[in-house]
Short mmCIF file of C-alpha atoms and ligand atoms in Angstrom, two decimals:
data_model
loop_
_atom_site.label_atom_id
_atom_site.label_comp_id
_atom_site.label_asym_id
_atom_site.label_seq_id
_atom_site.Cartn_x
_atom_site.Cartn_y
_atom_site.Cartn_z
CA UNK M 5 -4.37 -103.14 52.01
CA UNK M 6 -1.32 -105.20 51.13
CA UNK M 7 2.13 -103.63 50.89
CA UNK M 8 5.30 -105.19 49.52
CA UNK M 9 6.65 -105.19 53.08
CA UNK M 10 3.86 -107.62 54.10
CA UNK M 11 5.20 -110.50 51.99
CA UNK M 12 8.35 -111.19 54.01
CA UNK M 13 10.56 -110.57 50.97
CA UNK M 14 14.32 -110.40 51.48
CA UNK M 15 15.62 -106.98 52.44
CA UNK M 16 17.63 -106.39 49.22
CA UNK M 17 14.41 -106.85 47.22
CA UNK M 18 12.47 -104.43 49.39
CA UNK M 19 15.28 -101.92 48.91
CA UNK M 20 15.13 -102.31 45.14
CA UNK M 21 11.34 -101.90 45.18
CA UNK M 22 11.63 -98.77 47.31
CA UNK M 23 14.16 -97.38 44.85
CA UNK M 24 11.65 -98.00 42.06
CA UNK M 25 9.03 -96.17 44.09
CA UNK M 26 6.77 -99.25 44.29
CA UNK M 27 4.96 -99.63 47.61
CA UNK M 28 1.77 -101.39 46.76
CA UNK M 29 1.61 -104.61 44.78
CA UNK M 30 -0.67 -104.64 41.77
CA UNK M 31 -3.58 -107.14 41.96
CA UNK M 32 -1.70 -109.88 40.09
CA UNK M 33 1.30 -109.37 42.37
CA UNK M 34 -0.86 -109.41 45.51
CA UNK M 35 -2.36 -112.74 44.42
CA UNK M 36 0.71 -114.43 42.97
CA UNK M 37 3.59 -113.50 45.26
CA UNK M 38 2.38 -115.24 48.47
CA UNK M 39 1.53 -118.44 46.55
CA UNK M 40 4.83 -118.49 44.70
CA UNK M 41 6.72 -117.82 47.93
CA UNK M 42 5.06 -120.93 49.39
CA UNK M 43 6.50 -122.89 46.49
CA UNK M 44 3.13 -123.50 44.81
CA UNK M 45 2.73 -123.79 41.07
CA UNK M 46 0.68 -120.87 39.78
CA UNK M 47 -1.50 -120.53 36.71
CA UNK M 48 -2.28 -116.88 36.10
CA UNK M 49 -4.48 -115.01 33.67
CA UNK M 50 -2.84 -111.65 33.24
CA UNK M 51 -1.49 -109.64 30.38
CA UNK M 52 1.47 -107.33 30.01
CA UNK M 53 0.87 -104.06 31.79
CA UNK M 54 -0.61 -105.63 34.93
CA UNK M 55 2.74 -105.94 36.71
CA UNK M 56 2.96 -109.68 36.12
CA UNK M 57 6.73 -109.63 35.55
CA UNK M 58 7.37 -108.57 39.12
CA UNK M 59 4.69 -111.04 40.23
CA UNK M 60 7.02 -113.87 39.23
CA UNK M 61 10.40 -112.12 39.40
CA UNK M 62 10.13 -111.12 43.07
CA UNK M 63 9.37 -114.58 44.53
CA UNK M 64 11.99 -116.11 42.25
CA UNK M 65 14.66 -113.63 43.32
CA UNK M 66 13.61 -114.22 46.91
CA UNK M 67 14.19 -117.94 46.42
CA UNK M 68 17.62 -117.29 44.92
CA UNK M 69 18.49 -114.94 47.79
CA UNK M 70 17.44 -117.52 50.40
CA UNK M 71 19.13 -120.53 48.79
CA UNK M 72 22.46 -119.42 47.31
CA UNK M 73 24.18 -122.11 45.25
CA UNK M 74 27.13 -122.21 42.85
CA UNK M 75 26.18 -121.53 39.24
CA UNK M 76 25.29 -124.77 37.43
CA UNK M 77 27.78 -125.35 34.57
CA UNK M 78 26.02 -124.95 31.22
CA UNK M 79 22.78 -124.63 33.09
CA UNK M 80 20.40 -122.32 34.89
CA UNK M 81 18.47 -122.40 38.16
CA UNK M 82 15.53 -120.45 36.78
CA UNK M 83 14.23 -120.64 33.24
CA UNK M 84 11.82 -118.00 31.92
CA UNK M 85 10.31 -118.70 28.50
CA UNK M 86 9.11 -115.71 26.55
CA UNK M 87 7.49 -115.64 23.09
CA UNK M 88 9.34 -112.62 21.71
CA UNK M 89 12.77 -111.09 21.91
CA UNK M 90 11.46 -107.74 23.08
CA UNK M 91 9.57 -109.27 25.96
CA UNK M 92 12.55 -111.49 26.83
CA UNK M 93 14.79 -108.40 27.04
CA UNK M 94 12.29 -106.60 29.23
CA UNK M 95 11.87 -109.56 31.57
CA UNK M 96 15.65 -109.82 31.97
CA UNK M 97 15.80 -106.09 32.69
CA UNK M 98 13.17 -106.51 35.38
CA UNK M 99 15.18 -109.30 37.02
CA UNK M 100 18.21 -107.02 36.98
CA UNK M 101 16.26 -104.09 38.37
CA UNK M 102 14.62 -105.98 41.22
CA UNK M 103 17.72 -108.10 41.83
CA UNK M 104 20.22 -105.27 41.72
CA UNK M 105 21.16 -105.69 45.39
CA UNK M 106 21.64 -109.44 45.05
CA UNK M 107 24.34 -111.54 43.44
CA UNK M 108 22.19 -112.95 40.69
CA UNK M 109 23.49 -113.69 37.23
CA UNK M 110 20.88 -113.16 34.54
CA UNK M 111 21.18 -113.94 30.85
CA UNK M 112 18.81 -113.53 27.96
CA UNK M 113 18.99 -115.54 24.76
CA UNK M 114 16.89 -115.24 21.63
CA UNK M 115 17.17 -115.76 17.93
CA UNK M 116 18.77 -113.23 15.66
CA UNK M 117 21.89 -112.65 17.70
CA UNK M 118 25.24 -114.38 17.62
CA UNK M 119 24.80 -118.02 18.70
CA UNK M 120 28.46 -118.86 19.51
CA UNK M 121 28.60 -115.87 21.82
CA UNK M 122 25.52 -117.07 23.65
CA UNK M 123 27.09 -120.53 23.88
CA UNK M 124 30.16 -119.03 25.53
CA UNK M 125 27.99 -117.06 27.92
CA UNK M 126 26.19 -120.20 28.98
CA UNK M 127 29.41 -122.11 29.66
CA UNK M 128 29.72 -120.96 33.28
CA UNK M 129 25.99 -121.15 33.86
CA UNK M 130 23.55 -118.54 35.13
CA UNK M 131 20.99 -118.14 37.86
CA UNK M 132 18.23 -116.82 35.64
CA UNK M 133 17.93 -117.54 31.94
CA UNK M 134 15.28 -115.73 29.92
CA UNK M 135 14.85 -117.35 26.52
CA UNK M 136 12.65 -117.63 23.48
CA UNK M 137 11.84 -121.32 22.82
CA UNK M 138 13.55 -121.58 19.42
CA UNK M 139 16.91 -120.29 20.57
CA UNK M 140 16.72 -122.27 23.79
CA UNK M 141 16.40 -125.50 21.78
CA UNK M 142 19.27 -124.41 19.50
CA UNK M 143 21.51 -124.12 22.54
CA UNK M 144 20.35 -127.44 23.97
CA UNK M 145 20.85 -129.20 20.62
CA UNK M 146 24.37 -127.80 20.43
CA UNK M 147 25.00 -129.13 23.95
CA UNK M 148 25.73 -125.63 25.15
CA UNK M 149 22.94 -125.82 27.70
CA UNK M 150 21.12 -128.35 29.81
CA UNK M 151 17.89 -127.88 31.73
CA UNK M 152 18.66 -130.45 34.45
CA UNK M 153 19.31 -127.80 37.11
CA UNK M 154 16.10 -125.83 36.62
CA UNK M 155 14.40 -125.26 39.97
CA UNK M 156 11.79 -122.77 38.78
CA UNK M 157 10.21 -122.47 35.36
CA UNK M 158 8.16 -119.52 34.12
CA UNK M 159 6.14 -119.70 30.94
CA UNK M 160 5.08 -116.19 30.05
CA UNK M 161 2.41 -115.16 27.55
CA UNK M 162 1.41 -118.71 26.78
CA UNK M 163 -1.29 -117.59 24.34
CA UNK M 164 1.33 -115.77 22.31
CA UNK M 165 3.54 -118.86 22.38
CA UNK M 166 0.77 -120.87 20.75
CA UNK M 167 -0.08 -118.13 18.26
CA UNK M 168 3.56 -118.05 17.24
CA UNK M 169 3.66 -121.78 16.64
CA UNK M 170 5.88 -122.69 19.60
CA UNK M 171 3.68 -125.55 20.80
CA UNK M 172 6.06 -128.32 19.66
CA UNK M 173 9.08 -126.52 21.02
CA UNK M 174 7.34 -126.18 24.39
CA UNK M 175 6.31 -129.82 24.44
CA UNK M 176 9.93 -130.78 23.81
CA UNK M 177 11.24 -128.42 26.44
CA UNK M 178 8.89 -129.75 29.12
CA UNK M 179 10.29 -133.27 28.71
CA UNK M 180 13.79 -131.99 29.49
CA UNK M 181 12.86 -130.24 32.72
CA UNK M 182 13.32 -131.88 36.11
CA UNK M 183 10.03 -133.20 37.46
CA UNK M 184 10.76 -131.69 40.83
CA UNK M 185 10.44 -127.99 40.11
CA UNK M 186 8.13 -125.05 40.65
CA UNK M 187 6.28 -123.74 37.59
CA UNK M 188 4.59 -120.39 37.06
CA UNK M 189 2.42 -120.07 33.98
CA UNK M 190 0.90 -116.87 32.61
CA UNK M 191 -1.42 -116.17 29.74
CA UNK M 192 -3.69 -113.28 28.78
CA UNK M 193 -6.43 -115.73 27.82
CA UNK M 194 -7.15 -119.28 28.88
CA UNK M 195 -8.97 -121.17 26.15
CA UNK M 196 -8.88 -125.00 26.16
CA UNK M 197 -5.67 -125.29 24.12
CA UNK M 198 -3.83 -123.20 26.65
CA UNK M 199 -5.22 -124.84 29.74
CA UNK M 200 -4.22 -128.23 28.34
CA UNK M 201 -0.71 -126.87 27.74
CA UNK M 202 -0.78 -125.61 31.33
CA UNK M 203 -1.61 -129.17 32.47
CA UNK M 204 1.66 -130.35 30.88
CA UNK M 205 3.66 -127.84 32.88
CA UNK M 206 1.89 -127.47 36.22
CA UNK M 207 1.27 -129.61 39.28
CA UNK M 208 -1.82 -128.80 41.31
CA UNK M 209 -1.56 -125.11 40.45
CA UNK M 210 -3.14 -122.25 42.34
CA UNK M 211 -5.17 -120.17 39.92
CA UNK M 212 -5.04 -116.41 39.85
CA UNK M 213 -6.66 -113.92 37.51
CA UNK M 214 -6.87 -110.21 36.96
CA UNK M 215 -9.21 -108.31 34.68
CA UNK M 216 -7.01 -106.20 32.47
CA UNK M 217 -9.10 -106.06 29.34
CA UNK M 218 -12.01 -104.00 30.49
CA UNK M 219 -9.94 -101.88 32.83
CA UNK M 220 -7.47 -101.07 30.05
CA UNK M 221 -10.28 -100.21 27.69
CA UNK M 222 -11.89 -98.07 30.35
CA UNK M 223 -8.77 -96.18 31.27
CA UNK M 224 -7.78 -95.28 27.73
CA UNK M 225 -9.70 -92.46 26.13
CA UNK M 226 -10.68 -93.75 22.76
CA UNK M 227 -11.90 -92.22 19.55
CA UNK M 228 -12.44 -93.33 15.98
CA UNK M 229 -12.08 -91.32 12.77
CA UNK M 230 -13.79 -92.54 9.63
CA UNK M 231 -11.39 -92.01 6.76
CA UNK M 232 -10.69 -93.59 3.39
CA UNK M 233 -7.58 -95.72 2.98
CA UNK M 234 -5.86 -93.15 0.79
CA UNK M 235 -6.46 -90.33 3.27
CA UNK M 236 -5.07 -92.13 6.31
CA UNK M 237 -1.49 -91.00 5.79
CA UNK M 238 -2.34 -87.27 5.39
CA UNK M 239 -4.63 -87.54 8.43
CA UNK M 240 -1.84 -89.06 10.48
CA UNK M 241 0.51 -86.29 9.45
CA UNK M 242 -2.00 -83.61 10.44
CA UNK M 243 -2.66 -85.23 13.82
CA UNK M 244 1.07 -85.46 14.47
CA UNK M 245 1.34 -81.69 14.16
CA UNK M 246 -0.23 -81.58 17.59
CA UNK M 247 2.59 -81.37 20.15
CA UNK M 248 0.30 -83.02 22.74
CA UNK M 249 0.99 -86.23 20.84
CA UNK M 250 4.30 -86.60 22.53
CA UNK M 251 5.20 -90.26 22.24
CA UNK M 252 3.01 -92.23 19.90
CA UNK M 253 2.77 -95.84 18.85
CA UNK M 254 1.19 -96.23 15.41
CA UNK M 255 -0.14 -99.67 14.53
CA UNK M 256 -0.43 -101.10 11.06
CA UNK M 257 -1.69 -104.54 10.12
CA UNK M 258 1.28 -105.45 7.95
CA UNK M 259 5.03 -105.05 7.98
CA UNK M 260 4.92 -103.51 4.55
CA UNK M 261 2.29 -101.05 5.78
CA UNK M 262 4.52 -100.05 8.71
CA UNK M 263 7.44 -99.27 6.38
CA UNK M 264 5.15 -97.31 4.08
CA UNK M 265 3.87 -95.15 6.91
CA UNK M 266 7.43 -94.39 8.05
CA UNK M 267 8.45 -93.45 4.50
CA UNK M 268 5.45 -91.12 4.26
CA UNK M 269 6.29 -89.52 7.58
CA UNK M 270 9.88 -88.98 6.50
CA UNK M 271 8.67 -87.19 3.38
CA UNK M 272 6.55 -84.98 5.61
CA UNK M 273 9.58 -84.21 7.77
CA UNK M 274 8.42 -86.27 10.75
CA UNK M 275 10.95 -88.67 12.19
CA UNK M 276 9.62 -92.12 12.83
CA UNK M 277 10.86 -95.68 12.99
CA UNK M 278 9.26 -99.00 12.19
CA UNK M 279 9.51 -102.15 14.26
CA UNK M 280 8.40 -105.49 12.90
CA UNK M 281 9.49 -109.05 12.32
CA UNK M 282 11.35 -108.34 9.08
CA UNK M 283 13.67 -105.82 10.70
CA UNK M 284 17.06 -107.04 11.84
CA UNK M 285 17.55 -107.33 15.56
CA UNK M 286 19.93 -104.33 15.72
CA UNK M 287 17.41 -102.25 13.75
CA UNK M 288 14.60 -103.21 16.12
CA UNK M 289 16.74 -102.43 19.13
CA UNK M 290 17.82 -99.08 17.71
CA UNK M 291 14.23 -98.11 16.96
CA UNK M 292 13.06 -99.11 20.41
CA UNK M 293 15.96 -97.34 22.13
CA UNK M 294 15.30 -94.13 20.15
CA UNK M 295 11.62 -94.33 21.05
CA UNK M 296 12.46 -94.83 24.71
CA UNK M 297 14.91 -91.97 24.92
CA UNK M 298 12.55 -89.64 23.08
CA UNK M 299 14.75 -89.03 20.04
CA UNK M 300 12.11 -90.81 17.95
CA UNK M 301 8.59 -89.60 18.66
CA UNK M 302 6.68 -91.98 16.41
CA UNK M 303 7.14 -95.75 16.49
CA UNK M 304 5.22 -97.63 13.83
CA UNK M 305 4.65 -101.26 14.72
CA UNK M 306 2.83 -104.41 13.78
CA UNK M 307 0.93 -106.24 16.51
CA UNK M 308 3.46 -108.91 17.08
CA UNK M 309 6.45 -106.60 17.29
CA UNK M 310 4.65 -104.36 19.74
CA UNK M 311 3.39 -107.10 21.98
CA UNK M 312 5.05 -106.78 25.35
CA UNK M 313 6.82 -103.54 24.56
CA UNK M 314 6.80 -101.55 27.74
CA UNK M 315 7.80 -97.97 27.11
CA UNK M 316 7.18 -95.34 29.70
CA UNK M 317 5.08 -92.35 28.77
CA UNK M 318 3.37 -93.47 25.55
CA UNK M 319 0.80 -90.67 25.33
CA UNK M 320 -1.07 -91.94 22.29
CA UNK M 321 -1.77 -95.06 20.33
CA UNK M 322 -2.93 -94.53 16.77
CA UNK M 323 -4.47 -97.47 14.97
CA UNK M 324 -3.58 -96.61 11.41
CA UNK M 325 -5.32 -99.87 10.55
CA UNK M 326 -7.82 -101.52 12.81
CA UNK M 327 -6.91 -105.07 13.77
CA UNK M 328 -9.14 -107.88 12.54
CA UNK M 329 -8.90 -109.60 15.92
CA UNK M 330 -10.63 -107.51 18.58
CA UNK M 331 -8.32 -108.65 21.40
CA UNK M 332 -5.42 -107.10 19.48
CA UNK M 333 -7.15 -103.74 19.76
CA UNK M 334 -7.18 -104.06 23.53
CA UNK M 335 -3.54 -105.12 23.58
CA UNK M 336 -2.63 -102.20 21.35
CA UNK M 337 -4.38 -99.50 23.32
CA UNK M 338 -2.91 -101.01 26.49
CA UNK M 339 0.53 -99.79 25.30
CA UNK M 340 -0.58 -96.41 26.55
CA UNK M 341 -2.19 -96.17 29.99
CA UNK M 342 0.41 -98.44 31.57
CA UNK M 343 0.17 -99.31 35.25
CA UNK M 344 -2.54 -96.82 36.10
CA UNK M 345 -1.55 -93.98 33.77
CA UNK M 346 -4.11 -92.50 31.41
CA UNK M 347 -3.64 -92.45 27.66
CA UNK M 348 -5.45 -91.86 24.41
CA UNK M 349 -6.12 -94.09 21.45
CA UNK M 350 -7.28 -92.89 18.05
CA UNK M 351 -8.37 -95.39 15.42
CA UNK M 352 -8.61 -94.77 11.71
CA UNK M 353 -11.46 -96.75 10.22
CA UNK M 354 -12.20 -97.17 6.54
CA UNK M 355 -15.29 -98.79 5.12
CA UNK M 356 -13.98 -102.35 5.34
CA UNK M 357 -12.78 -101.88 8.87
CA UNK M 358 -16.22 -100.97 10.16
CA UNK M 359 -16.81 -104.68 10.74
CA UNK M 360 -13.64 -104.86 12.85
CA UNK M 361 -14.79 -101.82 14.82
CA UNK M 362 -18.07 -103.48 15.57
CA UNK M 363 -16.26 -106.64 16.82
CA UNK M 364 -14.11 -104.42 19.05
CA UNK M 365 -17.12 -102.65 20.48
CA UNK M 366 -18.74 -106.00 21.21
CA UNK M 367 -15.67 -107.22 23.05
CA UNK M 368 -15.13 -104.11 25.12
CA UNK M 369 -18.86 -103.38 25.47
CA UNK M 370 -18.06 -99.79 24.71
CA UNK M 371 -19.00 -97.53 21.87
CA UNK M 372 -15.90 -95.83 20.60
CA UNK M 373 -16.80 -92.15 20.19
CA UNK M 374 -16.49 -90.75 16.68
CA UNK M 375 -14.02 -87.91 16.45
CA UNK M 376 -14.50 -85.11 13.95
CA UNK M 377 -11.99 -84.53 11.19
CA UNK M 378 -9.50 -81.73 11.64
CA UNK M 379 -10.88 -78.52 10.17
CA UNK M 380 -10.78 -78.43 6.39
CA UNK M 381 -9.62 -82.05 6.09
CA UNK M 382 -11.40 -84.24 3.55
CA UNK M 383 -11.82 -87.81 4.79
CA UNK M 384 -12.12 -89.17 1.24
CA UNK M 385 -14.74 -91.39 -0.26
CA UNK M 386 -15.06 -94.43 1.98
CA UNK M 387 -17.21 -96.22 -0.60
CA UNK M 388 -14.49 -95.95 -3.22
CA UNK M 389 -12.02 -97.96 -1.11
CA UNK M 390 -10.78 -101.27 -2.40
CA UNK M 391 -11.48 -104.19 -0.04
CA UNK M 392 -8.73 -105.01 2.44
CA UNK M 393 -6.72 -108.01 1.33
CA UNK M 394 -7.04 -110.74 3.94
CA UNK M 395 -4.04 -112.95 4.46
CA UNK M 396 -6.13 -115.93 5.38
CA UNK M 397 -8.76 -114.92 2.86
CA UNK M 398 -12.13 -113.29 3.31
CA UNK M 399 -13.69 -111.20 6.02
CA UNK M 400 -12.93 -112.06 9.60
CA UNK M 401 -15.05 -114.92 10.81
CA UNK M 402 -16.70 -114.77 14.18
CA UNK M 403 -14.50 -116.79 16.49
CA UNK M 404 -14.60 -118.04 20.00
CA UNK M 405 -12.59 -116.04 22.49
CA UNK M 406 -8.96 -117.06 22.40
CA UNK M 407 -9.19 -118.73 19.03
CA UNK M 408 -7.69 -116.66 16.28
CA UNK M 409 -8.83 -116.73 12.70
CA UNK M 410 -6.59 -118.55 10.25
CA UNK M 411 -5.12 -115.57 8.49
CA UNK M 412 -4.09 -113.91 11.67
CA UNK M 413 -2.38 -117.01 12.97
CA UNK M 414 -0.54 -117.42 9.73
CA UNK M 415 0.84 -113.93 9.88
CA UNK M 416 2.04 -114.47 13.41
CA UNK M 417 3.65 -117.68 12.40
CA UNK M 418 5.70 -115.75 9.88
CA UNK M 419 7.02 -113.60 12.65
CA UNK M 420 7.82 -116.66 14.69
CA UNK M 421 9.83 -117.97 11.81
CA UNK M 422 11.61 -114.67 11.68
CA UNK M 423 12.55 -115.24 15.30
CA UNK M 424 13.91 -118.68 14.64
CA UNK M 425 15.14 -118.88 11.08
CA UNK M 426 15.81 -115.95 8.77
CA UNK M 427 16.91 -113.66 11.59
CA UNK M 428 19.69 -116.05 12.39
CA UNK M 429 20.97 -115.98 8.87
CA UNK M 430 20.66 -112.26 8.54
CA UNK M 431 22.55 -111.54 11.68
CA UNK M 432 25.39 -113.96 11.11
CA UNK M 433 28.54 -112.30 12.27
CA UNK M 434 26.59 -109.25 13.33
CA UNK M 435 26.40 -107.95 16.83
CA UNK M 436 23.32 -106.72 18.59
CA UNK M 437 23.30 -103.00 18.04
CA UNK M 438 24.03 -100.97 21.14
CA UNK M 439 21.48 -100.94 23.90
CA UNK M 440 18.80 -103.47 23.50
CA UNK M 441 15.20 -103.35 24.57
CA UNK M 442 15.84 -101.26 27.59
CA UNK M 443 19.26 -102.52 28.53
CA UNK M 444 21.51 -105.41 27.75
CA UNK M 445 20.36 -108.26 25.61
CA UNK M 446 22.25 -111.43 25.08
CA UNK M 447 24.55 -110.29 27.84
CA UNK M 448 25.12 -111.69 31.22
CA UNK M 449 25.56 -109.70 34.36
CA UNK M 450 26.35 -110.69 37.85
CA UNK M 451 26.59 -108.87 41.10
CA UNK M 452 25.37 -105.55 42.30
CA UNK M 453 24.93 -103.38 39.28
CA UNK M 454 23.67 -100.09 38.01
CA UNK M 455 20.07 -99.58 36.98
CA UNK M 456 19.27 -100.75 33.53
CA UNK M 457 17.80 -98.08 31.33
CA UNK M 458 14.17 -98.97 31.53
CA UNK M 459 13.75 -101.95 33.73
CA UNK M 460 11.22 -100.30 35.94
CA UNK M 461 9.17 -97.85 34.02
CA UNK M 462 6.97 -96.02 36.44
CA UNK M 463 3.37 -95.21 35.95
CA UNK M 464 2.62 -91.81 34.58
CA UNK M 465 0.57 -89.61 36.77
CA UNK M 466 -0.57 -86.86 34.45
CA UNK M 467 -3.86 -86.93 32.63
CA UNK M 468 -3.73 -86.94 28.85
CA UNK M 469 -4.48 -83.84 26.90
CA UNK M 470 -7.00 -83.89 24.11
CA UNK M 471 -5.82 -83.82 20.51
CA UNK M 472 -5.88 -80.17 19.57
CA UNK M 473 -7.31 -80.68 16.14
CA UNK M 474 -10.17 -82.85 17.33
CA UNK M 475 -12.83 -82.44 19.96
CA UNK M 476 -11.83 -83.46 23.46
CA UNK M 477 -12.33 -87.14 24.13
CA UNK M 478 -15.40 -88.18 26.05
CA UNK M 479 -15.30 -91.05 28.45
CA UNK M 480 -17.99 -93.65 28.00
CA UNK M 481 -20.25 -93.72 30.99
CA UNK M 482 -22.25 -96.52 32.46
CA UNK M 483 -20.71 -99.52 30.77
CA UNK M 484 -21.37 -102.86 32.34
CA UNK M 485 -18.64 -105.20 33.49
CA UNK M 486 -19.86 -107.93 31.22
CA UNK M 487 -16.84 -107.83 28.94
CA UNK M 488 -14.34 -108.67 31.57
CA UNK M 489 -16.56 -111.38 32.99
CA UNK M 490 -16.93 -112.95 29.57
CA UNK M 491 -13.15 -112.85 29.19
CA UNK M 492 -12.46 -114.42 32.52
CA UNK M 493 -15.19 -116.98 32.55
CA UNK M 494 -13.20 -118.88 29.97
CA UNK M 495 -10.42 -119.37 32.44
CA UNK M 496 -9.97 -120.73 35.89
CA UNK M 497 -10.64 -118.67 38.96
CA UNK M 498 -9.57 -119.08 42.50
P1 LIG I 530 4.41 -105.71 33.40
O1 LIG I 530 2.97 -106.10 33.37
O2 LIG I 530 5.23 -106.63 34.20
O3 LIG I 530 4.92 -105.47 32.02
O4 LIG I 530 4.50 -104.28 34.17
C1 LIG I 530 3.92 -103.12 33.68
C2 LIG I 530 4.55 -101.87 34.25
O5 LIG I 530 4.15 -101.67 35.62
C3 LIG I 530 6.06 -101.88 34.28
O6 LIG I 530 6.49 -100.63 33.82
C4 LIG I 530 6.43 -102.05 35.73
O7 LIG I 530 7.67 -101.47 36.03
C5 LIG I 530 5.29 -101.35 36.43
N1 LIG I 530 5.01 -101.91 37.75
C6 LIG I 530 5.14 -103.20 38.13
N2 LIG I 530 4.76 -103.36 39.42
C7 LIG I 530 4.39 -102.16 39.87
C8 LIG I 530 3.89 -101.68 41.13
N3 LIG I 530 3.69 -102.52 42.14
N4 LIG I 530 3.61 -100.38 41.23
C9 LIG I 530 3.77 -99.55 40.17
N5 LIG I 530 4.24 -99.93 38.97
C10 LIG I 530 4.54 -101.22 38.80
#
């Protein structure tokens, strides 16, 4: 069995890990850390929730600890590219958490916050810069930043980058990086488009992979409730009467839908907040902070906003709408059951969504157990439901793993635009509101520092309780491992 102490990491890092209570590396860490410490390029298949942030942050911090250098003016020694602001904030927090006993200056930049302030922050340079691609290019174009000093590059959630339309930005960025560098590349899936992007970034990479999809789906106790569209909101409100649903992420397919659910909850006297691409950065940060500190029990999110959100102790995920891309279901339910904890996921399914449910069951090779309605609750007439409007038009088409249907991609693209364009305009002159995604965003910090709010969420040990108004969840027995093999066979293995 490998322990963190076996890697030969610098003492200040081992101290920080001990303070976090982490002894044993997760599988992605056990595979990646030794390779990265050797200076190898790494191409990893792993999704959020597997511990992949520490898998790259620890060897990088070790490198910085072993080779101290003055800060490069208007530059950085390590560049981490992240698809979303939330994930960028969380990555920066992790660097601060694990690097708290080192003199490492970390900054995070993303769209939607004050650009001149970020320019000023970059003037003296940083050790680690975590950035979304759009804002990174803004800073480069304004000559506030150069990439000539980058020693290590991380590209995180590459599949998300492509879904969000960052391909051209990434191709531009790669031309500006020094040839002589180490690159670490992570993606939850590895279809052809992504492996060819990886080829642009990596030199003779070592390949590592973990199998999060099936394990996530196995760990989370799942159930589905068949309910008409119009009865979803009352059903949600009844379920939320159960105090066992302590911290719950509710997923809707659209931004508008998320706002509507929150308005309904407010009318029912339940406090909730929505997080999606149309919300201003301060509003997103406030919602996330309230959800983290427990003052907001219900966070309603769209897929893209929730991607990468790492909040400790999410007891339940409720799919108010089922996603039309089955992988999104797995990502969603993975928001609970983080790092070994158990969690529960309840999906509402109307007539039209039955097709989505069947895609999900095919992917996970599990049958999601049907949960009974709360006593006396009428599920409504499923046959009377209007069809779900599809953004890209029509029912979801069968698609190869890793390729998303048109409509889905288009919706994500809108969020990407929100990251790059409209957000900037909206936030002009505005400041990021209070504590960002778990700590400081768009701030720089150097030197030994206090623990950021959430940088190292620990796994939850306690088993989930069943929803009082429904039958206890049953675990699915005897599933094969086929799903995870199918997932991984698309990508490289060591
Ligand atoms: P990530 O996949 O990087 O988002 O990490 C998921 C969660 O696992 C985060 O809350 C981490 O703080 C936590 N974590 C990372 N490494 C470990 C570890 N070795 N042991 C326990 N928890 C960990």
